[in-house]
């Protein structure tokens, strides 16, 4: 994980040093913004679900694989990328009968993983509505043999199990209702349909925690009209960063897909992350991230001040994949022990990472997320406060030996020869009084985990071409 000095310097520039953990609410977002977004700042970790007609195809059309693992867009883009003619794609609805769908199970998997909110695709770019709507027949209740409304079932389950419920909605791209070119201004009837959807979504399903707009186009005033409906009908609903409405309409920023902040962020920021390459279900994408990789991404994201929305792409039968359940269960076990270092924390006060990992914080406390254990001690520099005590989240009763060299400005914590957690161990430092840091301190380490790995098959394809 060592970096060259040049890259190190770049990182120092990217990482905003300083102790102020969170920027005050942007005035344009209104006086209630801090109150509205408080739960989201506490939550830090949520589940993203991409589910729709594309699941039936699993990334393949007429024997060709269009998944991201083949260098394509992503399985849910197949209608555009194959391309699948509109009527043939719409006919897939007759095959979409996810009888094994169990909202209770999906929500309990998210809950057991330690996720505090869930966001599912009500309508993706293919225009198919996964909810009951009067504004188009192209929806799961009217067009499929399934005839149930999974959005309603999930909304109810989330309420029952105490998870916040949010909806993704593709407002700009809609290959079925709007056509394939977003360069043209949407027709009035398209805009009216989206506005009708907004009203249905915000009145028929109880509290909507987040409306996750995606890939907004340049028609700012139209986009703003959608955001305004949200504000009017459910003033507490958070609006994602990709609406592209006028300033202040979105409540937080979104990082590019699968990208954690490269350095500290003070604005409310969320990373959408995949567990493998594709968002939607893909039959043969085996590029699964390991539990360790997922936890590293979550830890680093949180240590830099961001939330993470981790995606699952359920099957056309309505089930989560065993690989997803397995990973989320393991993540949940880690969260049971180490959740204190995630929930309600803000970014670490340093403007750099450490050789062993990174830091998240709460008033008077620092959480050292140790990605690389060192039997000789975990060494930290740049902290001016005196350390009152330190312990492992995995072993709260055992006080750790702390060697604080005030002159050198270093702290070494001896926590044993073996890492208590094979993935990430967390050490908590409590300081005397509030955390103060030495602003002149710098560091040269950066955990470069901002991008997921490149599709192996696509790489192979490209190199064959050369
Ligand atoms: O095109 C979509 C993609 O299918 C997926 O929904 C992601 C999730 O953040 N958003 C878009 C690309 O940025």
GROMACS .gro file of C-alpha atoms and ligand atoms in nm:
model
  479
    1UNK     CA    1   0.000   0.000   0.000
    2UNK     CA    2   0.301   0.230   0.001
    3UNK     CA    3   0.282   0.516  -0.238
    4UNK     CA    4   0.541   0.711  -0.423
    5UNK     CA    5   0.619   1.055  -0.288
    6UNK     CA    6   0.447   1.224  -0.579
    7UNK     CA    7   0.127   1.035  -0.525
    8UNK     CA    8   0.164   1.095  -0.153
    9UNK     CA    9   0.182   1.465  -0.212
   10UNK     CA   10  -0.128   1.452  -0.427
   11UNK     CA   11  -0.310   1.271  -0.151
   12UNK     CA   12  -0.205   1.529   0.104
   13UNK     CA   13  -0.361   1.789  -0.122
   14UNK     CA   14  -0.673   1.581  -0.168
   15UNK     CA   15  -0.718   1.503   0.197
   16UNK     CA   16  -0.856   1.805   0.372
   17UNK     CA   17  -0.682   1.829   0.707
   18UNK     CA   18  -0.851   1.989   1.004
   19UNK     CA   19  -1.076   1.879   1.282
   20UNK     CA   20  -1.414   2.023   1.178
   21UNK     CA   21  -1.600   1.700   1.111
   22UNK     CA   22  -1.899   1.809   0.909
   23UNK     CA   23  -1.979   2.122   0.715
   24UNK     CA   24  -2.276   2.311   0.847
   25UNK     CA   25  -2.589   2.276   0.638
   26UNK     CA   26  -2.578   2.457   0.308
   27UNK     CA   27  -2.822   2.746   0.340
   28UNK     CA   28  -2.977   2.657   0.003
   29UNK     CA   29  -3.089   2.324   0.143
   30UNK     CA   30  -3.311   2.504   0.392
   31UNK     CA   31  -3.301   2.551   0.765
   32UNK     CA   32  -3.419   2.195   0.837
   33UNK     CA   33  -3.143   2.021   0.646
   34UNK     CA   34  -2.936   1.920   0.949
   35UNK     CA   35  -3.244   1.779   1.119
   36UNK     CA   36  -3.363   1.600   0.806
   37UNK     CA   37  -3.030   1.433   0.737
   38UNK     CA   38  -2.933   1.349   1.097
   39UNK     CA   39  -3.044   0.983   1.071
   40UNK     CA   40  -2.847   0.937   0.747
   41UNK     CA   41  -2.531   1.076   0.908
   42UNK     CA   42  -2.576   0.830   1.192
   43UNK     CA   43  -2.653   0.534   0.960
   44UNK     CA   44  -2.343   0.535   0.736
   45UNK     CA   45  -2.428   0.202   0.573
   46UNK     CA   46  -2.721   0.098   0.355
   47UNK     CA   47  -2.838  -0.161   0.103
   48UNK     CA   48  -2.888  -0.078  -0.265
   49UNK     CA   49  -3.108  -0.315  -0.468
   50UNK     CA   50  -3.112  -0.325  -0.849
   51UNK     CA   51  -3.403  -0.539  -0.956
   52UNK     CA   52  -3.621  -0.531  -1.266
   53UNK     CA   53  -3.699  -0.701  -1.598
   54UNK     CA   54  -3.329  -0.717  -1.687
   55UNK     CA   55  -3.293  -0.984  -1.417
   56UNK     CA   56  -3.479  -1.222  -1.653
   57UNK     CA   57  -3.194  -1.193  -1.904
   58UNK     CA   58  -2.914  -1.219  -1.649
   59UNK     CA   59  -2.681  -1.022  -1.878
   60UNK     CA   60  -2.744  -1.232  -2.194
   61UNK     CA   61  -2.941  -1.171  -2.512
   62UNK     CA   62  -2.958  -1.417  -2.802
   63UNK     CA   63  -2.654  -1.607  -2.681
   64UNK     CA   64  -2.435  -1.298  -2.634
   65UNK     CA   65  -2.313  -1.183  -2.296
   66UNK     CA   66  -2.348  -0.807  -2.236
   67UNK     CA   67  -2.248  -0.802  -1.869
   68UNK     CA   68  -1.984  -0.571  -1.731
   69UNK     CA   69  -1.751  -0.867  -1.680
   70UNK     CA   70  -1.740  -0.882  -2.062
   71UNK     CA   71  -1.656  -0.514  -2.089
   72UNK     CA   72  -2.020  -0.416  -2.142
   73UNK     CA   73  -2.207  -0.147  -1.947
   74UNK     CA   74  -2.375  -0.354  -1.675
   75UNK     CA   75  -2.645  -0.622  -1.687
   76UNK     CA   76  -2.928  -0.370  -1.628
   77UNK     CA   77  -2.821  -0.178  -1.941
   78UNK     CA   78  -2.884  -0.472  -2.173
   79UNK     CA   79  -3.191  -0.320  -2.340
   80UNK     CA   80  -2.975  -0.036  -2.473
   81UNK     CA   81  -2.653  -0.222  -2.524
   82UNK     CA   82  -2.764  -0.540  -2.703
   83UNK     CA   83  -2.985  -0.363  -2.817
   84UNK     CA   84  -3.309  -0.543  -2.737
   85UNK     CA   85  -3.599  -0.402  -2.944
   86UNK     CA   86  -3.852  -0.222  -2.724
   87UNK     CA   87  -4.141  -0.464  -2.780
   88UNK     CA   88  -3.925  -0.772  -2.732
   89UNK     CA   89  -3.786  -0.627  -2.410
   90UNK     CA   90  -4.135  -0.540  -2.285
   91UNK     CA   91  -4.243  -0.898  -2.356
   92UNK     CA   92  -4.001  -1.012  -2.086
   93UNK     CA   93  -4.261  -0.893  -1.837
   94UNK     CA   94  -4.463  -1.206  -1.913
   95UNK     CA   95  -4.169  -1.416  -1.794
   96UNK     CA   96  -4.105  -1.214  -1.479
   97UNK     CA   97  -4.265  -1.416  -1.204
   98UNK     CA   98  -4.044  -1.393  -0.894
   99UNK     CA   99  -4.254  -1.621  -0.678
  100UNK     CA  100  -3.971  -1.680  -0.433
  101UNK     CA  101  -3.958  -1.311  -0.343
  102UNK     CA  102  -3.978  -1.266   0.033
  103UNK     CA  103  -3.957  -0.904   0.147
  104UNK     CA  104  -3.915  -1.012   0.509
  105UNK     CA  105  -3.607  -1.214   0.425
  106UNK     CA  106  -3.445  -0.939   0.214
  107UNK     CA  107  -3.495  -0.685   0.490
  108UNK     CA  108  -3.368  -0.918   0.760
  109UNK     CA  109  -3.052  -0.987   0.555
  110UNK     CA  110  -2.993  -0.610   0.530
  111UNK     CA  111  -3.062  -0.566   0.898
  112UNK     CA  112  -2.833  -0.850   1.002
  113UNK     CA  113  -2.559  -0.692   0.788
  114UNK     CA  114  -2.586  -0.378   1.000
  115UNK     CA  115  -2.740  -0.172   0.721
  116UNK     CA  116  -2.967   0.106   0.839
  117UNK     CA  117  -3.141   0.198   0.516
  118UNK     CA  118  -3.245   0.031   0.195
  119UNK     CA  119  -3.289   0.181  -0.151
  120UNK     CA  120  -3.450  -0.022  -0.431
  121UNK     CA  121  -3.504   0.058  -0.798
  122UNK     CA  122  -3.867   0.167  -0.838
  123UNK     CA  123  -3.785   0.240  -1.203
  124UNK     CA  124  -3.449   0.195  -1.372
  125UNK     CA  125  -3.340   0.316  -1.717
  126UNK     CA  126  -3.549   0.046  -1.889
  127UNK     CA  127  -3.860   0.232  -1.773
  128UNK     CA  128  -4.019  -0.074  -1.612
  129UNK     CA  129  -4.198   0.014  -1.290
  130UNK     CA  130  -4.146  -0.220  -1.000
  131UNK     CA  131  -4.440  -0.055  -0.825
  132UNK     CA  132  -4.810  -0.028  -0.883
  133UNK     CA  133  -4.885   0.282  -1.084
  134UNK     CA  134  -5.179   0.433  -1.268
  135UNK     CA  135  -4.950   0.639  -1.488
  136UNK     CA  136  -4.837   0.348  -1.710
  137UNK     CA  137  -4.933  -0.016  -1.761
  138UNK     CA  138  -4.567  -0.102  -1.786
  139UNK     CA  139  -4.548  -0.210  -1.426
  140UNK     CA  140  -4.509  -0.527  -1.225
  141UNK     CA  141  -4.872  -0.548  -1.115
  142UNK     CA  142  -5.033  -0.498  -1.457
  143UNK     CA  143  -4.776  -0.652  -1.690
  144UNK     CA  144  -4.643  -0.962  -1.512
  145UNK     CA  145  -4.794  -1.288  -1.395
  146UNK     CA  146  -4.659  -1.200  -1.049
  147UNK     CA  147  -4.915  -0.919  -1.003
  148UNK     CA  148  -4.776  -0.824  -0.660
  149UNK     CA  149  -4.621  -0.491  -0.561
  150UNK     CA  150  -4.276  -0.565  -0.412
  151UNK     CA  151  -4.229  -0.197  -0.327
  152UNK     CA  152  -4.529  -0.209  -0.098
  153UNK     CA  153  -4.414  -0.536   0.059
  154UNK     CA  154  -4.063  -0.403   0.117
  155UNK     CA  155  -4.189  -0.070   0.253
  156UNK     CA  156  -4.403  -0.257   0.505
  157UNK     CA  157  -4.121  -0.492   0.603
  158UNK     CA  158  -3.875  -0.208   0.648
  159UNK     CA  159  -4.119  -0.035   0.879
  160UNK     CA  160  -4.173  -0.358   1.070
  161UNK     CA  161  -3.804  -0.435   1.106
  162UNK     CA  162  -3.690  -0.076   1.171
  163UNK     CA  163  -3.492   0.004   0.856
  164UNK     CA  164  -3.542   0.325   0.661
  165UNK     CA  165  -3.693   0.269   0.318
  166UNK     CA  166  -3.582   0.454   0.006
  167UNK     CA  167  -3.649   0.439  -0.367
  168UNK     CA  168  -3.422   0.475  -0.667
  169UNK     CA  169  -3.590   0.640  -0.964
  170UNK     CA  170  -3.439   0.698  -1.308
  171UNK     CA  171  -3.597   1.029  -1.406
  172UNK     CA  172  -3.387   1.122  -1.709
  173UNK     CA  173  -3.317   0.790  -1.873
  174UNK     CA  174  -3.623   0.589  -1.965
  175UNK     CA  175  -3.568   0.386  -2.280
  176UNK     CA  176  -3.927   0.262  -2.285
  177UNK     CA  177  -4.130   0.579  -2.222
  178UNK     CA  178  -3.889   0.847  -2.340
  179UNK     CA  179  -3.684   0.670  -2.602
  180UNK     CA  180  -3.314   0.631  -2.632
  181UNK     CA  181  -3.195   0.985  -2.668
  182UNK     CA  182  -3.186   1.210  -2.366
  183UNK     CA  183  -3.042   1.495  -2.569
  184UNK     CA  184  -3.394   1.599  -2.664
  185UNK     CA  185  -3.613   1.779  -2.415
  186UNK     CA  186  -3.855   1.529  -2.259
  187UNK     CA  187  -4.209   1.558  -2.386
  188UNK     CA  188  -4.474   1.707  -2.162
  189UNK     CA  189  -4.641   1.370  -2.132
  190UNK     CA  190  -4.318   1.211  -2.012
  191UNK     CA  191  -4.265   1.485  -1.753
  192UNK     CA  192  -4.626   1.444  -1.639
  193UNK     CA  193  -4.575   1.071  -1.599
  194UNK     CA  194  -4.265   1.123  -1.383
  195UNK     CA  195  -4.446   1.381  -1.174
  196UNK     CA  196  -4.739   1.141  -1.133
  197UNK     CA  197  -4.493   0.871  -1.025
  198UNK     CA  198  -4.344   1.107  -0.770
  199UNK     CA  199  -4.688   1.171  -0.624
  200UNK     CA  200  -4.773   0.799  -0.614
  201UNK     CA  201  -4.442   0.700  -0.460
  202UNK     CA  202  -4.470   0.970  -0.197
  203UNK     CA  203  -4.831   0.903  -0.101
  204UNK     CA  204  -4.879   0.527  -0.134
  205UNK     CA  205  -4.586   0.378   0.056
  206UNK     CA  206  -4.557   0.563   0.385
  207UNK     CA  207  -4.237   0.745   0.476
  208UNK     CA  208  -3.979   0.744   0.199
  209UNK     CA  209  -3.638   0.802   0.357
  210UNK     CA  210  -3.450   0.873   0.032
  211UNK     CA  211  -3.547   0.941  -0.327
  212UNK     CA  212  -3.244   0.831  -0.521
  213UNK     CA  213  -3.251   1.008  -0.858
  214UNK     CA  214  -2.981   0.894  -1.101
  215UNK     CA  215  -2.808   1.030  -1.408
  216UNK     CA  216  -2.995   1.355  -1.440
  217UNK     CA  217  -2.973   1.536  -1.771
  218UNK     CA  218  -2.930   1.905  -1.848
  219UNK     CA  219  -3.297   1.997  -1.813
  220UNK     CA  220  -3.244   2.151  -1.472
  221UNK     CA  221  -3.580   2.317  -1.427
  222UNK     CA  222  -3.766   1.995  -1.509
  223UNK     CA  223  -3.546   1.804  -1.265
  224UNK     CA  224  -3.607   2.071  -1.002
  225UNK     CA  225  -3.982   2.025  -1.047
  226UNK     CA  226  -3.942   1.661  -0.941
  227UNK     CA  227  -3.738   1.760  -0.634
  228UNK     CA  228  -4.001   2.018  -0.540
  229UNK     CA  229  -4.274   1.753  -0.543
  230UNK     CA  230  -4.064   1.550  -0.301
  231UNK     CA  231  -4.014   1.847  -0.070
  232UNK     CA  232  -4.383   1.929  -0.078
  233UNK     CA  233  -4.524   1.582  -0.021
  234UNK     CA  234  -4.262   1.449   0.218
  235UNK     CA  235  -4.042   1.730   0.348
  236UNK     CA  236  -3.820   1.484   0.535
  237UNK     CA  237  -3.733   1.267   0.235
  238UNK     CA  238  -3.368   1.303   0.137
  239UNK     CA  239  -3.297   1.371  -0.228
  240UNK     CA  240  -2.984   1.207  -0.372
  241UNK     CA  241  -2.705   1.395  -0.544
  242UNK     CA  242  -2.777   1.299  -0.905
  243UNK     CA  243  -3.104   1.481  -0.965
  244UNK     CA  244  -2.923   1.768  -1.134
  245UNK     CA  245  -3.183   2.015  -1.024
  246UNK     CA  246  -3.114   2.368  -0.911
  247UNK     CA  247  -2.872   2.413  -0.622
  248UNK     CA  248  -3.000   2.303  -0.285
  249UNK     CA  249  -3.259   2.057  -0.421
  250UNK     CA  250  -3.033   1.760  -0.346
  251UNK     CA  251  -2.957   1.684   0.017
  252UNK     CA  252  -2.620   1.521  -0.033
  253UNK     CA  253  -2.356   1.440  -0.290
  254UNK     CA  254  -2.293   1.108  -0.460
  255UNK     CA  255  -1.949   0.983  -0.547
  256UNK     CA  256  -1.910   0.825  -0.890
  257UNK     CA  257  -2.012   0.459  -0.893
  258UNK     CA  258  -1.793   0.219  -0.697
  259UNK     CA  259  -1.567   0.501  -0.584
  260UNK     CA  260  -1.499   0.585  -0.224
  261UNK     CA  261  -1.377   0.938  -0.150
  262UNK     CA  262  -1.004   0.956  -0.226
  263UNK     CA  263  -0.961   1.182   0.075
  264UNK     CA  264  -1.158   1.343   0.357
  265UNK     CA  265  -1.492   1.494   0.267
  266UNK     CA  266  -1.686   1.736   0.480
  267UNK     CA  267  -1.998   1.756   0.267
  268UNK     CA  268  -2.251   1.474   0.311
  269UNK     CA  269  -2.136   1.217   0.057
  270UNK     CA  270  -2.245   0.867  -0.037
  271UNK     CA  271  -2.071   0.597  -0.241
  272UNK     CA  272  -2.281   0.349  -0.439
  273UNK     CA  273  -2.081   0.024  -0.438
  274UNK     CA  274  -2.123  -0.310  -0.609
  275UNK     CA  275  -2.043  -0.647  -0.453
  276UNK     CA  276  -1.932  -0.774  -0.794
  277UNK     CA  277  -1.909  -0.592  -1.127
  278UNK     CA  278  -2.273  -0.566  -1.230
  279UNK     CA  279  -2.554  -0.386  -1.047
  280UNK     CA  280  -2.839  -0.591  -1.190
  281UNK     CA  281  -2.841  -0.972  -1.179
  282UNK     CA  282  -2.583  -1.128  -1.409
  283UNK     CA  283  -2.574  -1.502  -1.452
  284UNK     CA  284  -2.199  -1.544  -1.474
  285UNK     CA  285  -2.029  -1.246  -1.316
  286UNK     CA  286  -1.799  -1.414  -1.067
  287UNK     CA  287  -1.598  -1.105  -0.974
  288UNK     CA  288  -1.715  -1.110  -0.615
  289UNK     CA  289  -1.540  -0.884  -0.370
  290UNK     CA  290  -1.426  -1.070  -0.062
  291UNK     CA  291  -1.566  -0.988   0.281
  292UNK     CA  292  -1.232  -0.828   0.362
  293UNK     CA  293  -1.251  -0.605   0.053
  294UNK     CA  294  -1.606  -0.500   0.135
  295UNK     CA  295  -1.510  -0.416   0.493
  296UNK     CA  296  -1.203  -0.226   0.380
  297UNK     CA  297  -1.415  -0.019   0.143
  298UNK     CA  298  -1.671   0.048   0.416
  299UNK     CA  299  -1.408   0.140   0.674
  300UNK     CA  300  -1.215   0.370   0.443
  301UNK     CA  301  -1.533   0.530   0.313
  302UNK     CA  302  -1.650   0.607   0.667
  303UNK     CA  303  -1.303   0.717   0.784
  304UNK     CA  304  -1.306   0.974   0.503
  305UNK     CA  305  -1.653   1.097   0.594
  306UNK     CA  306  -1.878   0.907   0.350
  307UNK     CA  307  -2.175   0.672   0.362
  308UNK     CA  308  -2.173   0.349   0.162
  309UNK     CA  309  -2.470   0.198  -0.020
  310UNK     CA  310  -2.379  -0.162  -0.099
  311UNK     CA  311  -2.563  -0.326  -0.386
  312UNK     CA  312  -2.735  -0.661  -0.436
  313UNK     CA  313  -2.886  -0.772  -0.767
  314UNK     CA  314  -3.157  -1.031  -0.694
  315UNK     CA  315  -3.243  -1.317  -0.930
  316UNK     CA  316  -3.551  -1.330  -1.156
  317UNK     CA  317  -3.696  -1.582  -0.910
  318UNK     CA  318  -3.691  -1.316  -0.641
  319UNK     CA  319  -3.402  -1.442  -0.430
  320UNK     CA  320  -3.081  -1.286  -0.311
  321UNK     CA  321  -2.780  -1.479  -0.432
  322UNK     CA  322  -2.609  -1.714  -0.184
  323UNK     CA  323  -2.283  -1.524  -0.242
  324UNK     CA  324  -2.458  -1.202  -0.139
  325UNK     CA  325  -2.613  -1.354   0.172
  326UNK     CA  326  -2.285  -1.513   0.271
  327UNK     CA  327  -2.095  -1.184   0.243
  328UNK     CA  328  -2.362  -0.975   0.411
  329UNK     CA  329  -2.383  -1.220   0.701
  330UNK     CA  330  -2.008  -1.195   0.755
  331UNK     CA  331  -2.020  -0.816   0.731
  332UNK     CA  332  -2.296  -0.820   0.993
  333UNK     CA  333  -2.085  -1.029   1.231
  334UNK     CA  334  -1.809  -0.771   1.199
  335UNK     CA  335  -2.056  -0.487   1.253
  336UNK     CA  336  -2.191  -0.654   1.568
  337UNK     CA  337  -1.845  -0.616   1.721
  338UNK     CA  338  -1.718  -0.304   1.546
  339UNK     CA  339  -2.030  -0.106   1.455
  340UNK     CA  340  -1.938   0.160   1.711
  341UNK     CA  341  -1.654   0.262   1.478
  342UNK     CA  342  -1.902   0.312   1.191
  343UNK     CA  343  -2.240   0.441   1.316
  344UNK     CA  344  -2.257   0.808   1.401
  345UNK     CA  345  -1.888   0.861   1.341
  346UNK     CA  346  -1.736   1.137   1.135
  347UNK     CA  347  -1.418   1.137   0.933
  348UNK     CA  348  -1.086   1.109   1.111
  349UNK     CA  349  -0.916   1.436   1.206
  350UNK     CA  350  -0.594   1.364   1.017
  351UNK     CA  351  -0.532   1.461   0.659
  352UNK     CA  352  -0.366   1.130   0.579
  353UNK     CA  353  -0.400   0.754   0.624
  354UNK     CA  354  -0.156   0.537   0.817
  355UNK     CA  355   0.046   0.238   0.708
  356UNK     CA  356  -0.190   0.018   0.909
  357UNK     CA  357  -0.519   0.184   0.804
  358UNK     CA  358  -0.735   0.489   0.880
  359UNK     CA  359  -0.934   0.661   1.154
  360UNK     CA  360  -1.296   0.754   1.218
  361UNK     CA  361  -1.399   0.969   1.513
  362UNK     CA  362  -1.653   1.075   1.772
  363UNK     CA  363  -1.608   1.350   2.029
  364UNK     CA  364  -1.320   1.246   2.257
  365UNK     CA  365  -1.268   0.919   2.070
  366UNK     CA  366  -1.068   0.794   1.777
  367UNK     CA  367  -1.137   0.461   1.609
  368UNK     CA  368  -0.832   0.307   1.449
  369UNK     CA  369  -0.944   0.075   1.169
  370UNK     CA  370  -0.644  -0.154   1.143
  371UNK     CA  371  -0.636  -0.306   0.794
  372UNK     CA  372  -0.279  -0.430   0.829
  373UNK     CA  373  -0.186  -0.561   1.173
  374UNK     CA  374   0.157  -0.501   1.321
  375UNK     CA  375   0.266  -0.719   1.611
  376UNK     CA  376   0.520  -0.454   1.712
  377UNK     CA  377   0.249  -0.199   1.771
  378UNK     CA  378   0.011   0.030   1.588
  379UNK     CA  379   0.182   0.364   1.549
  380UNK     CA  380   0.009   0.694   1.502
  381UNK     CA  381   0.140   1.048   1.471
  382UNK     CA  382  -0.016   1.391   1.460
  383UNK     CA  383  -0.229   1.366   1.775
  384UNK     CA  384  -0.169   1.639   2.032
  385UNK     CA  385  -0.418   1.523   2.297
  386UNK     CA  386  -0.310   1.294   2.576
  387UNK     CA  387  -0.442   0.942   2.542
  388UNK     CA  388  -0.647   0.850   2.849
  389UNK     CA  389  -0.702   0.485   2.758
  390UNK     CA  390  -0.723   0.246   2.463
  391UNK     CA  391  -0.900  -0.084   2.400
  392UNK     CA  392  -0.998  -0.316   2.119
  393UNK     CA  393  -1.364  -0.316   2.021
  394UNK     CA  394  -1.330  -0.695   2.009
  395UNK     CA  395  -1.208  -0.704   2.369
  396UNK     CA  396  -1.335  -0.398   2.559
  397UNK     CA  397  -1.225  -0.517   2.904
  398UNK     CA  398  -0.854  -0.548   2.820
  399UNK     CA  399  -0.672  -0.217   2.857
  400UNK     CA  400  -0.401  -0.176   2.597
  401UNK     CA  401  -0.052  -0.046   2.664
  402UNK     CA  402  -0.008   0.298   2.511
  403UNK     CA  403   0.334   0.449   2.465
  404UNK     CA  404   0.294   0.821   2.399
  405UNK     CA  405   0.613   1.005   2.305
  406UNK     CA  406   0.508   1.367   2.341
  407UNK     CA  407   0.832   1.505   2.203
  408UNK     CA  408   0.829   1.292   1.890
  409UNK     CA  409   0.453   1.335   1.861
  410UNK     CA  410   0.398   0.961   1.825
  411UNK     CA  411   0.174   0.709   1.995
  412UNK     CA  412   0.234   0.336   1.983
  413UNK     CA  413  -0.037   0.098   2.094
  414UNK     CA  414   0.058  -0.256   2.181
  415UNK     CA  415  -0.240  -0.476   2.113
  416UNK     CA  416  -0.088  -0.822   2.079
  417UNK     CA  417   0.093  -1.026   1.819
  418UNK     CA  418  -0.218  -1.158   1.646
  419UNK     CA  419  -0.488  -0.943   1.491
  420UNK     CA  420  -0.812  -1.018   1.677
  421UNK     CA  421  -1.002  -0.996   1.349
  422UNK     CA  422  -0.876  -1.153   1.028
  423UNK     CA  423  -1.032  -0.866   0.831
  424UNK     CA  424  -1.014  -0.537   1.021
  425UNK     CA  425  -0.950  -0.490   1.393
  426UNK     CA  426  -1.060  -0.169   1.558
  427UNK     CA  427  -0.877   0.002   1.844
  428UNK     CA  428  -1.051   0.283   2.032
  429UNK     CA  429  -0.847   0.565   2.176
  430UNK     CA  430  -1.008   0.790   2.431
  431UNK     CA  431  -0.843   1.125   2.478
  432UNK     CA  432  -0.828   1.355   2.778
  433UNK     CA  433  -1.068   1.626   2.671
  434UNK     CA  434  -1.146   1.680   2.306
  435UNK     CA  435  -0.932   1.545   2.024
  436UNK     CA  436  -0.670   1.798   1.916
  437UNK     CA  437  -0.429   1.738   1.633
  438UNK     CA  438  -0.103   1.882   1.517
  439UNK     CA  439  -0.195   2.058   1.195
  440UNK     CA  440   0.162   2.067   1.075
  441UNK     CA  441   0.184   1.687   1.074
  442UNK     CA  442   0.178   1.510   0.740
  443UNK     CA  443   0.172   1.149   0.628
  444UNK     CA  444   0.269   0.960   0.318
  445UNK     CA  445   0.035   0.663   0.328
  446UNK     CA  446  -0.280   0.632   0.131
  447UNK     CA  447  -0.502   0.328   0.107
  448UNK     CA  448  -0.587   0.334  -0.257
  449UNK     CA  449  -0.916   0.149  -0.261
  450UNK     CA  450  -1.119   0.399  -0.451
  451UNK     CA  451  -1.195   0.176  -0.747
  452UNK     CA  452  -1.300  -0.181  -0.778
  453UNK     CA  453  -1.098  -0.417  -0.991
  454UNK     CA  454  -1.134  -0.412  -1.368
  455UNK     CA  455  -1.329  -0.689  -1.538
  456UNK     CA  456  -1.081  -0.970  -1.601
  457UNK     CA  457  -1.256  -1.109  -1.908
  458UNK     CA  458  -1.282  -0.766  -2.066
  459UNK     CA  459  -0.913  -0.714  -2.009
  460UNK     CA  460  -0.842  -1.047  -2.173
  461UNK     CA  461  -1.063  -0.954  -2.467
  462UNK     CA  462  -0.885  -0.624  -2.514
  463UNK     CA  463  -0.540  -0.775  -2.497
  464UNK     CA  464  -0.637  -1.041  -2.753
  465UNK     CA  465  -0.733  -0.762  -2.990
  466UNK     CA  466  -0.392  -0.595  -2.966
  467LIG     O1  467  -2.654   0.368  -1.509
  467LIG     C1  468  -2.670   0.351  -1.373
  467LIG     C2  469  -2.634   0.212  -1.329
  467LIG     O2  470  -2.710   0.120  -1.396
  467LIG     C3  471  -2.659   0.203  -1.178
  467LIG     O3  472  -2.793   0.222  -1.150
  467LIG     C4  473  -2.576   0.306  -1.106
  467LIG     C5  474  -2.590   0.306  -0.957
  467LIG     O4  475  -2.528   0.414  -0.901
  467LIG     N1  476  -2.610   0.440  -1.154
  467LIG     C6  477  -2.598   0.459  -1.298
  467LIG     C7  478  -2.466   0.493  -1.343
  467LIG     O5  479  -2.406   0.588  -1.267
   0.00000   0.00000   0.00000
